[in-house]
GROMACS .gro file of C-alpha atoms in nm:
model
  154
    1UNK     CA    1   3.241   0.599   0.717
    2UNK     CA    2   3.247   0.967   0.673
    3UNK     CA    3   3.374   0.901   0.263
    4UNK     CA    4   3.004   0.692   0.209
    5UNK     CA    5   2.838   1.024   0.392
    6UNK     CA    6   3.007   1.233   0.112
    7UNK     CA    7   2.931   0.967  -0.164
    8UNK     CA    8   2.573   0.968  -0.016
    9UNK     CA    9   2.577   1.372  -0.052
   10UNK     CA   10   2.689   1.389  -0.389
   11UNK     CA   11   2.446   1.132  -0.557
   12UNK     CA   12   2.141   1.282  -0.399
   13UNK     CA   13   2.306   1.611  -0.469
   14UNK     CA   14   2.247   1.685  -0.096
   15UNK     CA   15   2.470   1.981  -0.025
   16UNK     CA   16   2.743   1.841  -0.202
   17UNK     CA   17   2.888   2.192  -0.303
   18UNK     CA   18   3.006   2.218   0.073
   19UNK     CA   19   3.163   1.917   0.121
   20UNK     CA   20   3.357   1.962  -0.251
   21UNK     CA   21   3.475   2.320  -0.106
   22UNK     CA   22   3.595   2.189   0.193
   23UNK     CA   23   3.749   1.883   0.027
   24UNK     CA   24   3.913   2.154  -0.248
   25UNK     CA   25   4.047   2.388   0.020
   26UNK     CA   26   4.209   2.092   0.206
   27UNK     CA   27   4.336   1.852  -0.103
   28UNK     CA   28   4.287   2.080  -0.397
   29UNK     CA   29   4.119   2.157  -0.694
   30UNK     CA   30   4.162   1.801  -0.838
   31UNK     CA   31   3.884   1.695  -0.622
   32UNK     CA   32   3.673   1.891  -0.838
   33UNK     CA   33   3.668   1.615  -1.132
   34UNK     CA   34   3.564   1.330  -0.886
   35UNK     CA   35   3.314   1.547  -0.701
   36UNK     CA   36   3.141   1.617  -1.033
   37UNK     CA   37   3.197   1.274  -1.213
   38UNK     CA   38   3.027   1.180  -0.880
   39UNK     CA   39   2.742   1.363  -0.904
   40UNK     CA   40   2.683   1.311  -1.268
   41UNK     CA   41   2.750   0.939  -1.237
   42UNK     CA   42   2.541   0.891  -0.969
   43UNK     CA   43   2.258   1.088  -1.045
   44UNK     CA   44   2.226   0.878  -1.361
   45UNK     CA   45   2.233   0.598  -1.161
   46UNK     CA   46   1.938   0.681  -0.926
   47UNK     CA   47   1.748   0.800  -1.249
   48UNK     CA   48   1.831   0.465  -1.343
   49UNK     CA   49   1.692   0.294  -1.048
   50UNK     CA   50   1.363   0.537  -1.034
   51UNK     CA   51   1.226   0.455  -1.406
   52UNK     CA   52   1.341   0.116  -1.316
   53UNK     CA   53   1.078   0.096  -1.069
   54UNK     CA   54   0.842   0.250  -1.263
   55UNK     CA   55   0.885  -0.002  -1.485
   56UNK     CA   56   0.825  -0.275  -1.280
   57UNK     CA   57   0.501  -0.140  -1.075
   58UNK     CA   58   0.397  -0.056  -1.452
   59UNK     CA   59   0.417  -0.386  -1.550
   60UNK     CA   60   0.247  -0.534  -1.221
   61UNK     CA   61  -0.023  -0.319  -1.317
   62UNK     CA   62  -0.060  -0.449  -1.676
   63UNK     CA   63  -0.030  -0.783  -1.563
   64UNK     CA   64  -0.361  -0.733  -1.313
   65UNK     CA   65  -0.553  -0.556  -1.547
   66UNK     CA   66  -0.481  -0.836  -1.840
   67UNK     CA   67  -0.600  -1.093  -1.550
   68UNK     CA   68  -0.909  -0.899  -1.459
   69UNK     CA   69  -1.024  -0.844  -1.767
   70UNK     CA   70  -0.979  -1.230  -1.833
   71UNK     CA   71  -1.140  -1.290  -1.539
   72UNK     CA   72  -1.443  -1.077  -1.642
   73UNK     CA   73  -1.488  -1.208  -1.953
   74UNK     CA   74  -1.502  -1.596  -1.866
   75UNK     CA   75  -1.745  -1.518  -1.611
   76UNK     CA   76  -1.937  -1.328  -1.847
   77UNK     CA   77  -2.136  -1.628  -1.908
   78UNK     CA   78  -2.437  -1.470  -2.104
   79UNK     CA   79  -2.202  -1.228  -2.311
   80UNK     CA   80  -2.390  -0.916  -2.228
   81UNK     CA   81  -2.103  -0.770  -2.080
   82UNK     CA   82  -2.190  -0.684  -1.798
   83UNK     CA   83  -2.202  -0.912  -1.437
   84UNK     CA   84  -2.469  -1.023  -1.276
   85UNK     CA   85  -2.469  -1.155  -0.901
   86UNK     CA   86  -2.498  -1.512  -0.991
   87UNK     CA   87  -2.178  -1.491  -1.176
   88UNK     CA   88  -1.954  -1.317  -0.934
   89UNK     CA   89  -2.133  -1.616  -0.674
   90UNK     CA   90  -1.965  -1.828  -0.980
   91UNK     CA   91  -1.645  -1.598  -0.948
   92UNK     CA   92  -1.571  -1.611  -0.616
   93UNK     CA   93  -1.676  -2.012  -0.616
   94UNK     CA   94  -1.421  -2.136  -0.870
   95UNK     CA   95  -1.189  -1.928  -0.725
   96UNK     CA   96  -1.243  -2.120  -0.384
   97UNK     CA   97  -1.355  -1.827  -0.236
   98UNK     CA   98  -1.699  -1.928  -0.038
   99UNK     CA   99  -1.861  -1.647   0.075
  100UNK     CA  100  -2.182  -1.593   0.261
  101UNK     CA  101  -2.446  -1.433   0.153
  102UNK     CA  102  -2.417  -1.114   0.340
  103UNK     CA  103  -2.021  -1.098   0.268
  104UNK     CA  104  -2.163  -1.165  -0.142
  105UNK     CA  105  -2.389  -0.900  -0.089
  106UNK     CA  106  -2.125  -0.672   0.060
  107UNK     CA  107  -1.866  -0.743  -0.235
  108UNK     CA  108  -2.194  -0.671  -0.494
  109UNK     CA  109  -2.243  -0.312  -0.309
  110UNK     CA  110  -1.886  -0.256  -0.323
  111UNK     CA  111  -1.815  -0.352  -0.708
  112UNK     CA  112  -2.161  -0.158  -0.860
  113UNK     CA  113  -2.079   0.147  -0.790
  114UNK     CA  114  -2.392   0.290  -1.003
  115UNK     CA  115  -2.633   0.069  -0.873
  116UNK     CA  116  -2.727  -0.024  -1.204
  117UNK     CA  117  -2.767  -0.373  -1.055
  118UNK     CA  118  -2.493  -0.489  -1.305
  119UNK     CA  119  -2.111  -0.484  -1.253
  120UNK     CA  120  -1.933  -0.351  -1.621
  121UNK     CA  121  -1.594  -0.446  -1.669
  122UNK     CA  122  -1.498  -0.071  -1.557
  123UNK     CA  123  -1.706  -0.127  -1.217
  124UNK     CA  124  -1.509  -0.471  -1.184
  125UNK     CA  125  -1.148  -0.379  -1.252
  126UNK     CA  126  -1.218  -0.024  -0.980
  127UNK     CA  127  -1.325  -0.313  -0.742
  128UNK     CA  128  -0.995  -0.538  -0.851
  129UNK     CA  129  -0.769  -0.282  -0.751
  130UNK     CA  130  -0.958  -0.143  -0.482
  131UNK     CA  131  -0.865  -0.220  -0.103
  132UNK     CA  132  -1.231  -0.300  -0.016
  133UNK     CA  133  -1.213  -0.564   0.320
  134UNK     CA  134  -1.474  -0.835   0.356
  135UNK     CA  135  -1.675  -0.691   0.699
  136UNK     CA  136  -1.622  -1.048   0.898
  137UNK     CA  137  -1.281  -1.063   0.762
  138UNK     CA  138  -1.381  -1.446   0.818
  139UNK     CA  139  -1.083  -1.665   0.920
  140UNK     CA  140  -0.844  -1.354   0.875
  141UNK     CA  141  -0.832  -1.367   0.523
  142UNK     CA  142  -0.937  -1.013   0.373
  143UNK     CA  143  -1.041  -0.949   0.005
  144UNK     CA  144  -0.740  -0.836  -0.086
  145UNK     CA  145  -0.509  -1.111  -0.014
  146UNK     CA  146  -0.807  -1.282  -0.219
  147UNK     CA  147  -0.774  -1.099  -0.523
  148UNK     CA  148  -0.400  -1.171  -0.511
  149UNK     CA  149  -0.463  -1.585  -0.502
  150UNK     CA  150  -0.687  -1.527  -0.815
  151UNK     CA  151  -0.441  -1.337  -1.000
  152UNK     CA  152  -0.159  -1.624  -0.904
  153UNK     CA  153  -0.465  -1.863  -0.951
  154UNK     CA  154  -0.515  -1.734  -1.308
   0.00000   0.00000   0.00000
């Protein structure tokens, strides 16, 4: 177990000059080599990992914006580009989301954030990837979980 401790040290470069010192001093400078092909190696490797990520949660992101813009402009049924409530009520009804009309009103105050009376496609994409919960929270679903169905919906 204590070898995976030293592999552990050397890839997150954790005081790994120590452990190479003491492992030089006991079995010689040829440790040296696999200390730093170690390091090297597995640095690359978690660099690998970490734009790997990134890559991913980029392309999650893409993937929810393409949808919400979509989503905006089918429901932009007049082609003014901008939302109006009746067609977030359509929204959130085609989506077989049913809302009240307090928890609509709620959602409307959340997504214009100017107060223009209109939601943009800026003001509806903020609200997209916002974590703004429905105040009943009505049958435990929130808004988010919500917004996730439409984009699998989509």
């Amino acid at each position: 177990i204590s070898s995976w401790i030293v592999v552990l040290q050397c890839i997150t470069t954790t005081s790994w000059q120590e452990v190479m010192h003491i492992a030089q001093a006991t079995a010689g400078l040829g440790t040296t080599a696999w200390f730093l092909a170690c390091v090297v190696l597995g640095g690359f490797f978690l660099l690998n990992l970490f734009v790997a990520v990134l890559k991913e949660k980029f392309g999650i992101a893409q993937a929810v914006l393409a949808v919400g813009e979509n989503l905006f402009q089918e429901f932009d049924t007049d082609g003014s580009g901008l939302l109006d409530i009746d067609e977030v009520s359509l929204l959130f009804g085609t989506r077989g989301v049913v809302l009240s009309a307090d928890e609509l009103a709620t959602c409307w105050a959340d997504m214009d954030d100017d107060g223009s009376g209109a939601i943009d496609e800026q003001e509806f994409m903020a609200w997209l990837r916002s974590d703004e919960r429905l105040p009943t929270q009505r049958d435990s679903w929130i808004l988010t979980r919500r917004r996730r169905e439409w984009i699998r919906g989509s």
